[in-house]
XYZ file of C-alpha atoms in Angstrom:
534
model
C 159.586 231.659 -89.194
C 163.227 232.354 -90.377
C 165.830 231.312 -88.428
C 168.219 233.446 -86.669
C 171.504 233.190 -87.742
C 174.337 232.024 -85.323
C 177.649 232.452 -85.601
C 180.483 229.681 -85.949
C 184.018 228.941 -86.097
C 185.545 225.679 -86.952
C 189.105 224.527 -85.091
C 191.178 221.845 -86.309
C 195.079 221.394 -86.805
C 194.117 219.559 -90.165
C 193.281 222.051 -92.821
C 190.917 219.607 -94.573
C 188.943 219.573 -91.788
C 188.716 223.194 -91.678
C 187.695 223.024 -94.992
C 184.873 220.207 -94.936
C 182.913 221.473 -91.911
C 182.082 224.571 -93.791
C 180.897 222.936 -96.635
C 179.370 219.741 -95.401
C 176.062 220.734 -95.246
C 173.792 223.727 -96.074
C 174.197 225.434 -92.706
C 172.930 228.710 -93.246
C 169.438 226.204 -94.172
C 169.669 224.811 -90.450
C 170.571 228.974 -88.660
C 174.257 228.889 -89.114
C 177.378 231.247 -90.560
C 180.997 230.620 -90.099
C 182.486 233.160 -89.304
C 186.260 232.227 -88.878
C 188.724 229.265 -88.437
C 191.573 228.337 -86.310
C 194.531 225.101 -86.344
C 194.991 225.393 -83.001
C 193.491 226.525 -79.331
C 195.596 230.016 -78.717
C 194.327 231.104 -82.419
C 190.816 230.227 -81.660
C 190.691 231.857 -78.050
C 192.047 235.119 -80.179
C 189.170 234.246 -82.642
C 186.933 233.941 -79.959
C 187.820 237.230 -78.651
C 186.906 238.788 -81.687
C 184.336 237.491 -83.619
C 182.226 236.742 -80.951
C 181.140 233.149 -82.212
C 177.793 231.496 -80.371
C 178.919 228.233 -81.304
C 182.853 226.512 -81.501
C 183.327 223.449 -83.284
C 186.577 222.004 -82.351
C 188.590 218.551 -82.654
C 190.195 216.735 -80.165
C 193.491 215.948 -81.078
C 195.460 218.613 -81.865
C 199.110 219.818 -80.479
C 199.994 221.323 -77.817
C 196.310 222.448 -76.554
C 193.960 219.688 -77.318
C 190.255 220.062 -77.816
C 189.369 219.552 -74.092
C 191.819 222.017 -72.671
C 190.119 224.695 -75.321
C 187.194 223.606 -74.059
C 187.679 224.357 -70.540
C 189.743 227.208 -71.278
C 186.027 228.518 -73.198
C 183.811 228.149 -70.725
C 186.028 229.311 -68.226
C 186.325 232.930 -70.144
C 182.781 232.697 -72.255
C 180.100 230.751 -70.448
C 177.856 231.042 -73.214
C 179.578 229.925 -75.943
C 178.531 226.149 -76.575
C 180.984 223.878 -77.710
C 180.566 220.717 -80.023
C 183.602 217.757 -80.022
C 184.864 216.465 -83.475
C 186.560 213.273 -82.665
C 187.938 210.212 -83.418
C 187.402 208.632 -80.521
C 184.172 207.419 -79.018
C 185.708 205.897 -75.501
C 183.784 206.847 -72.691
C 186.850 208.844 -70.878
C 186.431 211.592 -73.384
C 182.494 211.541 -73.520
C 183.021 212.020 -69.790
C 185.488 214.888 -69.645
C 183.537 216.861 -71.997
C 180.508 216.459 -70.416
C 182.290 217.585 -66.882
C 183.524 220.910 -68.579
C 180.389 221.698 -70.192
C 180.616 220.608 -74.199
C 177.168 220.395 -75.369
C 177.700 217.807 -77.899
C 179.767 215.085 -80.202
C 180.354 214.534 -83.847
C 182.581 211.442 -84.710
C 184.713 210.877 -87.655
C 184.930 210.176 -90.391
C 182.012 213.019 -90.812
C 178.257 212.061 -91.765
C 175.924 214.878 -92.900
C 173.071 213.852 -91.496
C 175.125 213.460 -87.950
C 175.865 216.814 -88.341
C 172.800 218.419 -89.764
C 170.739 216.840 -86.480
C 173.469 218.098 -84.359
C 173.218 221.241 -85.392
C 169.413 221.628 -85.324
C 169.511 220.353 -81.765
C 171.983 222.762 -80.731
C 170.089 225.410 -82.298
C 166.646 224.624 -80.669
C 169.018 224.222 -77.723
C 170.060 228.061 -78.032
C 166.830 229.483 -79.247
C 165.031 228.122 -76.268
C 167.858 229.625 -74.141
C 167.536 232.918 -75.650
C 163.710 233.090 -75.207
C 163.854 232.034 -71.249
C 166.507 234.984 -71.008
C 164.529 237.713 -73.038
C 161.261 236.648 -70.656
C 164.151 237.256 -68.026
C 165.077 240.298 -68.846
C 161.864 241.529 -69.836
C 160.763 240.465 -66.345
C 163.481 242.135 -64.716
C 162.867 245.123 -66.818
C 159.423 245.531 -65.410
C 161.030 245.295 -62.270
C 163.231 247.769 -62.493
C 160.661 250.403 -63.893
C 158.781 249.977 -60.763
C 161.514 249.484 -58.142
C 161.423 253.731 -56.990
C 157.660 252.953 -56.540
C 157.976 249.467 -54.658
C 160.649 250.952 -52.643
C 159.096 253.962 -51.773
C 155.713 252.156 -50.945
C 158.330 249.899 -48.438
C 159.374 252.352 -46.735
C 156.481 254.417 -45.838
C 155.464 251.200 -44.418
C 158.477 251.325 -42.508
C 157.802 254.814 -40.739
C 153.734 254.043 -40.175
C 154.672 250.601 -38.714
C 152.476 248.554 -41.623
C 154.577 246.032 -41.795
C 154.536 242.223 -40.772
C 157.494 241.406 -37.944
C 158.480 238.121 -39.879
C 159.359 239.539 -43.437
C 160.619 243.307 -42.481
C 164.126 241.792 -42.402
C 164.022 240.159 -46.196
C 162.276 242.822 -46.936
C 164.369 245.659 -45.804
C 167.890 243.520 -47.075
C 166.131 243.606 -50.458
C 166.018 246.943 -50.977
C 169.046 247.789 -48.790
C 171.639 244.739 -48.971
C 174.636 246.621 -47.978
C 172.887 248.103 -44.657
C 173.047 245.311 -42.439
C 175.073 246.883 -39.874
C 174.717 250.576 -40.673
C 173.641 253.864 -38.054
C 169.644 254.773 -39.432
C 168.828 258.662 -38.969
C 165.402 260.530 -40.528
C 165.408 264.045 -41.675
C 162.040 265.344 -42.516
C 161.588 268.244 -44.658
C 158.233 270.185 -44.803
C 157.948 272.819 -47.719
C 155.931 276.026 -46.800
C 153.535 276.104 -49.718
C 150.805 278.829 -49.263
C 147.332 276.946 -48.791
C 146.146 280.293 -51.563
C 148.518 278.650 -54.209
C 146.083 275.517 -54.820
C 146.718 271.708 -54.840
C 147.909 271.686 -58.176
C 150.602 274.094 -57.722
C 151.338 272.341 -54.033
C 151.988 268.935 -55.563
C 154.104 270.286 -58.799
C 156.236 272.394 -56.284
C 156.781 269.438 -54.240
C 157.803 267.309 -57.072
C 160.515 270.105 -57.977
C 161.664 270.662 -54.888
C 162.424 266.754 -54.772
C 164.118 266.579 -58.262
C 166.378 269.171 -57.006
C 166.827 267.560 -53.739
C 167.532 263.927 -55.737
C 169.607 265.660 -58.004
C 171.892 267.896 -55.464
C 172.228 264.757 -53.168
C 173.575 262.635 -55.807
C 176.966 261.971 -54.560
C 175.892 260.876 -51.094
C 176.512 257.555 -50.438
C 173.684 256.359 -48.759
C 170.739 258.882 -48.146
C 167.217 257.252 -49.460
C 165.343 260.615 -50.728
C 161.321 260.036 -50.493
C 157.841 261.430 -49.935
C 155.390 260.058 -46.913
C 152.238 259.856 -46.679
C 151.725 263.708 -46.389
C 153.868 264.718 -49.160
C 156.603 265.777 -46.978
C 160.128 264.874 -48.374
C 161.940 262.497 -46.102
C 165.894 261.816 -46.074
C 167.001 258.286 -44.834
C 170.406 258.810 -43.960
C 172.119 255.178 -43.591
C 175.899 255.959 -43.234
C 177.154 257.542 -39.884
C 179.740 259.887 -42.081
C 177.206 262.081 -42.914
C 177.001 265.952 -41.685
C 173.232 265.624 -41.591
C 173.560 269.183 -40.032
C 175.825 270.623 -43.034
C 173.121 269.044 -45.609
C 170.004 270.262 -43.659
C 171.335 273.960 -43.402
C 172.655 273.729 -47.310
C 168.557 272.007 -48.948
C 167.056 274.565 -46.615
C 169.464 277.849 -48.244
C 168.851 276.120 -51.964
C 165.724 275.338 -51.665
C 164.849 279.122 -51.029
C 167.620 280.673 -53.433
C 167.051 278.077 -56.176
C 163.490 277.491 -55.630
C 161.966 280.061 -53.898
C 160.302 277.773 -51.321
C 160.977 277.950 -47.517
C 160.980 274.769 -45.452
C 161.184 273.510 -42.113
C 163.798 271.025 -41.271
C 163.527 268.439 -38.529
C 166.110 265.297 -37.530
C 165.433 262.812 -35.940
C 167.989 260.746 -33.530
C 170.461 258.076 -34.715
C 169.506 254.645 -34.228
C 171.356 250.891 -34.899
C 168.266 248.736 -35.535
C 166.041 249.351 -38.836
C 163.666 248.082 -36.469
C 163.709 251.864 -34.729
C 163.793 253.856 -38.020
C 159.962 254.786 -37.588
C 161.060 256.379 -34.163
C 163.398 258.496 -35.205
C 160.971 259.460 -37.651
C 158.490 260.738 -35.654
C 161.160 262.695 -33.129
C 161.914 264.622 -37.036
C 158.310 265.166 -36.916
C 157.792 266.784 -34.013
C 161.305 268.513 -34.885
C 159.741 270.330 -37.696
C 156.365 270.919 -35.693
C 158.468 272.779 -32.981
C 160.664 274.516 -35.713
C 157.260 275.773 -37.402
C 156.831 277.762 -34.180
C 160.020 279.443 -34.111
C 159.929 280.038 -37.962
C 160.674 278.149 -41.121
C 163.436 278.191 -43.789
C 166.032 276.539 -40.650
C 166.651 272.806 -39.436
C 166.094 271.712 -35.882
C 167.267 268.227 -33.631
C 164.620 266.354 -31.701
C 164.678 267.414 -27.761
C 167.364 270.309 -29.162
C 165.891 274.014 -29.347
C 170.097 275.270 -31.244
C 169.631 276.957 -34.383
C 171.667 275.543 -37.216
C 169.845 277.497 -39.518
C 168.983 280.851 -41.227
C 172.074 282.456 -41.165
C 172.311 286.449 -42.481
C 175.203 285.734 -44.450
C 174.875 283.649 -47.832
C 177.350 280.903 -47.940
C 177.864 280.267 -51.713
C 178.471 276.205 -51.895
C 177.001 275.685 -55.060
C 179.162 278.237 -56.548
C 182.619 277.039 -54.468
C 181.665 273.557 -55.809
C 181.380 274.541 -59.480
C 184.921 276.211 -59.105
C 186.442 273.403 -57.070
C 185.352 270.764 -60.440
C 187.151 272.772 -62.860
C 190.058 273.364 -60.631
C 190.320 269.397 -60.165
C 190.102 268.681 -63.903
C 192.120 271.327 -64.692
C 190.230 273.851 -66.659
C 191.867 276.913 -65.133
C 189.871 279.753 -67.602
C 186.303 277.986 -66.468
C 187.833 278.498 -62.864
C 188.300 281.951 -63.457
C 185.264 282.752 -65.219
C 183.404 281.050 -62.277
C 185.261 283.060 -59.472
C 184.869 286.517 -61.215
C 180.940 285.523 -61.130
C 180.779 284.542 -57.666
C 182.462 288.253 -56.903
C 179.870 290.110 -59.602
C 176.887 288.495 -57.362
C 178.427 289.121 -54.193
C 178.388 292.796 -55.277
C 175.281 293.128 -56.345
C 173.413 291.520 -53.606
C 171.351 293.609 -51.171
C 172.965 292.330 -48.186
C 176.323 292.546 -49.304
C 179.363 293.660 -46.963
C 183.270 293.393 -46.757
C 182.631 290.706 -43.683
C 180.706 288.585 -46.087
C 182.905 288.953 -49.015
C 185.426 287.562 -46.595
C 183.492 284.545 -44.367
C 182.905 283.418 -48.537
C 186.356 283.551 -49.798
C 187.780 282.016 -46.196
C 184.647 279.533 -46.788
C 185.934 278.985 -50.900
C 190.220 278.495 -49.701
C 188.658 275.898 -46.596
C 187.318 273.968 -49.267
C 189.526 274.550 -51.326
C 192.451 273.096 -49.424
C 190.437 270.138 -48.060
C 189.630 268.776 -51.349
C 193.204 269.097 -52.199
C 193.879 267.373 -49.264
C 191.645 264.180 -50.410
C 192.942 264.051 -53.746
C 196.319 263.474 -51.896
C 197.875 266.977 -53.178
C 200.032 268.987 -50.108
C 199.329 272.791 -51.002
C 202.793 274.532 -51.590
C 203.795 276.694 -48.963
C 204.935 279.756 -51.778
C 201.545 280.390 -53.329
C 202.360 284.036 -55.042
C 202.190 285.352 -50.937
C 204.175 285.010 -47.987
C 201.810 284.758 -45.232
C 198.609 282.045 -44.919
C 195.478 282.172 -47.434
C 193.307 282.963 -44.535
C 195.265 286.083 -42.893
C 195.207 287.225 -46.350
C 192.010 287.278 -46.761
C 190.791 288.842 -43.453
C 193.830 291.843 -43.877
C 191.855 292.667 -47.081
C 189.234 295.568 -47.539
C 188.144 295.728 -50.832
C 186.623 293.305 -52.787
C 188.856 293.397 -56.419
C 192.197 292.273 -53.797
C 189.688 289.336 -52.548
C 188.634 288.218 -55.947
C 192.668 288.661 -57.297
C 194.014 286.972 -54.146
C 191.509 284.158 -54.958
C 192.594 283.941 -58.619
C 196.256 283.785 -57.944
C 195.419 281.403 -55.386
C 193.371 279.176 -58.183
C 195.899 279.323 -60.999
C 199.076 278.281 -58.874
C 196.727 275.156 -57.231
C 195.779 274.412 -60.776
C 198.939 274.144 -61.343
C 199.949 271.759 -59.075
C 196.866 269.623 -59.334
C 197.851 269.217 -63.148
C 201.478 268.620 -62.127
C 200.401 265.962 -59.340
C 198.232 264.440 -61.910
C 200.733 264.143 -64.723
C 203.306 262.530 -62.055
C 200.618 259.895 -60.613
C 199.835 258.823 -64.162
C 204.132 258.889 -64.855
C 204.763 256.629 -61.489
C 201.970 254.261 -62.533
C 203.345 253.615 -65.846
C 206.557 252.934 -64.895
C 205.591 250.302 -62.299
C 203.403 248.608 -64.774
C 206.548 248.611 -67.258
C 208.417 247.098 -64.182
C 205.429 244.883 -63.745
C 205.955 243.586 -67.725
C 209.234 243.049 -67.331
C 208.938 240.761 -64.249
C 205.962 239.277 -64.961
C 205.652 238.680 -68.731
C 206.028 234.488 -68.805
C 202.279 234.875 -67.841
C 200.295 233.130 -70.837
C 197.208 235.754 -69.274
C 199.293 239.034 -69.380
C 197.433 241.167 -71.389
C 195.253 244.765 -71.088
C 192.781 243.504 -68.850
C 195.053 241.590 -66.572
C 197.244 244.508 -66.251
C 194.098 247.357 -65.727
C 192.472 244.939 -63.307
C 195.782 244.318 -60.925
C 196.259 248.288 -60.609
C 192.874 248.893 -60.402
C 192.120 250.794 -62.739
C 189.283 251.008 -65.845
C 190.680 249.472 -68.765
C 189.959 252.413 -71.231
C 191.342 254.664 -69.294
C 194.719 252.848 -68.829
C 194.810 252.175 -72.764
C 194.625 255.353 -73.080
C 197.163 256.822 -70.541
C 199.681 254.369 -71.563
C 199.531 255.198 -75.302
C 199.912 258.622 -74.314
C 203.212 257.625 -72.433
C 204.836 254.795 -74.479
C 203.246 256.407 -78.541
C 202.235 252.517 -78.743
C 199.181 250.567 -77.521
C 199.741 248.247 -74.269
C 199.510 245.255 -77.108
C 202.008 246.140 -78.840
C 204.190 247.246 -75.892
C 203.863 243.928 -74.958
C 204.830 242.367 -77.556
C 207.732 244.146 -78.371
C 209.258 243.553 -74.854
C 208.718 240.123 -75.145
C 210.306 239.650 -77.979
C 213.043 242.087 -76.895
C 213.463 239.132 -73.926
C 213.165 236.204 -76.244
C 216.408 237.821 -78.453
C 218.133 237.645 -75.740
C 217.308 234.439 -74.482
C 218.562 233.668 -78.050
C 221.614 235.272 -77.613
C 222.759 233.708 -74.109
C 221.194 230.170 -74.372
C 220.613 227.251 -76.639
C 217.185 226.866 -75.751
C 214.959 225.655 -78.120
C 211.906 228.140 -79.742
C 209.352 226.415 -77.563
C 211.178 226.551 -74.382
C 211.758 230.718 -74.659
C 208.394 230.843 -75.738
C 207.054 229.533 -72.379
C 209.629 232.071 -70.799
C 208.065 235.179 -72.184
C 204.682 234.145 -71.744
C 203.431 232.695 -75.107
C 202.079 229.082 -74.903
C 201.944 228.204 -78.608
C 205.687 227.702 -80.307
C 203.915 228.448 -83.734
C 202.155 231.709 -82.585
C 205.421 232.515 -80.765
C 207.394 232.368 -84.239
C 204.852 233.626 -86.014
C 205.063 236.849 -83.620
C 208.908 236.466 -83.645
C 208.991 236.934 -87.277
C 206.353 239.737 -87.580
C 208.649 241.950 -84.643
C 212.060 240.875 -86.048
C 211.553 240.263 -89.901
C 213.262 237.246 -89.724
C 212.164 233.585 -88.378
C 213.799 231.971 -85.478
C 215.827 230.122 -87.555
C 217.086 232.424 -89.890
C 217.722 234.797 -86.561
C 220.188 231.794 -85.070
C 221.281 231.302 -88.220
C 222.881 234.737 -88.599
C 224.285 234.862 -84.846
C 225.883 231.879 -85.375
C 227.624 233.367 -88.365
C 228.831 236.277 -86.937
């Protein structure tokens, strides 16, 4: 069978050596390519970076990073890299160290190819059986995955009948649910009114449609395990206390019928602290929905509570008020529009339409309007194209065209200011990371990742932002400010190269000069040279 291919890069300060390893024996014969070299440890951890090598051969004696600081400084960043030692010397201290920080294996000078060729084989064996253990892994896992709805499903129906044995419910239930250890357990039960006439067939495929949509619209919520029982009816497990179970009930019983055309009874069961008392509060949802099947369906009903939440007269467009409230967030103000002049042509055209409704929607579309501004940490202006408050606006209105206009005014000034607020959050975030550069750039680590990771925030996204701000990428921002600090270091010390390269972050003198000379044109020494003179 042919042999995969690994990758390699060679490190040495000698060029030589650089050049011998290569050549030394026929290594794509024994599963091997070179793919790079570096003369010393801050070129190969840039190497590293981007070719991606499986194995690093490296000496140990080289300037100011030797080969067992590389080492470490590789396994600390790239696990699975392996690392072989060229070396001179064969003392025990060394064989030690390396072993300690994880080097795989040794070569000693002066270089024999058969030393080389059967430590290369080894280490390849080494890596293919690796490889194989981790594909059986994640082949393994894979399986597990594909079945994990099915196994977690079949859990928790065990759960609400009670099948379950005392001693493993806890391992059990912190499998599937590791961050729930201390969370409030609720059960809503919903129970689709399918005519018996329709068939079994048609029963099941409705069910499984009615649970897409349910999966699908409750997405976003944290927390709420979305499943069938034993009798095909739909069952919520609701394990954060935050949750309006009342809001959501009301909202899947309205969608269900709009979206769906299928009525359904609603029942909730009481809150409980212990997993243990999950399968009670299932059945009080049961006999919720039993009682609510008496008074009529298509409405949601509380254990021991005979309110009605539900089946109100008056549609209350979420769906449509959540669509509006996306584009107004990202900023799209015509898909806004569009979306609010549809909402209006529908309220219109419905049967049960009225001025009073027209109203309770666009009261219900500015309350959620101004609460979502509120999260995203925007203050609504208090001059928003009228003088009085959104909501006695609304309710002094008679027609619907002055609704739907006082709604788009209201949309394109909040745009507005959502784009503004956005614009100067991204503005106040660059500047303190430019403040952050210039205090903190003699950190050897300073770089994208470091930078995206301490304000929390994705790394693409800050590339991207700050590009957009500075016209150059964080890189070369970087670069250019320390090198704007290491001129004038220059200029008001007589420090020598390597001592202002350790102030502005750069470990290697000769990287630090070569960098030097790439920003400034000119070498350190031809840059002192000419200060001096003038």
């Amino acid at each position: 069978m042919e042999l995969e291919l690994l990758r390699a890069i060679i490190v040495d300060d000698e060029i030589n050596a650089r050049k011998i390893v290569p050549i030394i024996i026929d290594w794509q014969a024994v599963g091997y390519r070179f793919v790079g070299e570096a003369s010393n440890g801050s070129e190969a951890l840039d190497l590293i970076e981007t070719m991606k090598p499986d194995v690093v051969f490296t000496d140990i004696s080289m300037p100011f990073m030797d080969g067992l600081e590389l080492s470490r400084l590789i396994k600390e960043r790239y696990p699975l890299v392996k690392i072989v030692i060229i070396t001179a010397h064969p003392e025990f201290e060394y064989a030690k160290r390396s072993l300690d920080i994880g080097v795989q294996n040794f070569i000693l000078k002066p270089l024999q190819a058969e030393e080389v060729r059967r430590v290369a084989v080894d280490l390849h064996g080494k890596i293919r059986e690796e490889t194989e253990r981790w594909n059986e892994y994640q082949e393994l896992n894979r399986q597990l995955k594909e079945h994990a709805v099915q196994l977690k499903e079949k859990f928790l129906n065990d759960l609400l009948s009670g099948l379950w044995d005392p001693d493993q419910l806890d391992s059990r239930f912190h499998y599937f649910f590791p961050e729930s250890a201390n969370s409030l357990f609720s059960i809503m039960l919903i129970e689709l009114q399918i005519p018996l006439e329709e068939g079994e067939e048609q029963r099941i495929l409705q069910s499984l449609r009615c649970k897409r949509f349910i999966d699908y619209a409750l997405e976003e919520y944290e927390g709420i395990e979305v499943f069938f029982d034993n009798s095909q009816r739909i069952v919520l497990l609701n394990r954060k206390d935050n949750q309006n179970l009342t809001k959501i009930g009301e909202w899947l019983a309205q969608s269900l019928h709009e979206k769906l055309g299928c009525k359904a009874c609603i029942g909730v069961g009481s809150t409980c602290t212990d997993f243990n008392r999950i399968k009670e509060s299932y059945k009080e949802a049961l006999e919720a929905v039993r009682y609510g099947k008496l008074k009529g369906s298509n409405a949601i009903y509380f254990f021991n509570d005979e309110i009605h939440f539900g089946g109100r007269s008056w549609e209350v467009k979420t769906i449509e008020i959540e669509e509006i409230l996306f584009f107004v967030k990202a900023g799209v103000l015509d898909k806004a529009v569009q979306s609010i002049e549809k909402m209006f042509q529908d309220l219109e055209k419905s049967e049960a339409f009225s001025v009073e409704r027209a109203r309770l929607v666009s009261a219900q579309f500015v309350s959620t309007l101004i609460n979502s501004l509120a999260e995203m940490g925007v203050i609504l202006d208090n001059n928003l194209s009228f003088d009085i408050s959104p909501y006695k606006r609304i309710f002094e209105l008679d027609s619907l065209p002055d609704m739907q206009q006082t709604l788009l005014e209201l949309t394109e000034k909040v745009t507005s200011q959502v784009t503004r607020a956005r614009s100067k959050k991204t503005n106040n975030i660059i500047h303190e990371v430019k403040d952050f550069i210039q205090q903190e750039m003699h950190i050897p680590e300073m770089s994208l990742s470091y930078v995206s990771n301490k304000f929390h925030m994705n790394s693409s996204y800050f590339s991207r932002i700050f590009k957009q701000d500075t016209g150059i990428s964080f890189t070369d921002y970087l670069l250019k400010c320390r090198m704007e600090k290491a001129v004038k270091l220059l200029n008001e010390t007589d420090w020598k190269a390597y001592q202002i390269a350790e102030k502005v972050g750069i470990k290697d003198p000769f990287y630090f000069s070569n960098c030097f000379k790439k920003v400034m044109g000119v070498s350190v020494q031809e840059y002192k040279k000419n200060s001096f003179s003038l």
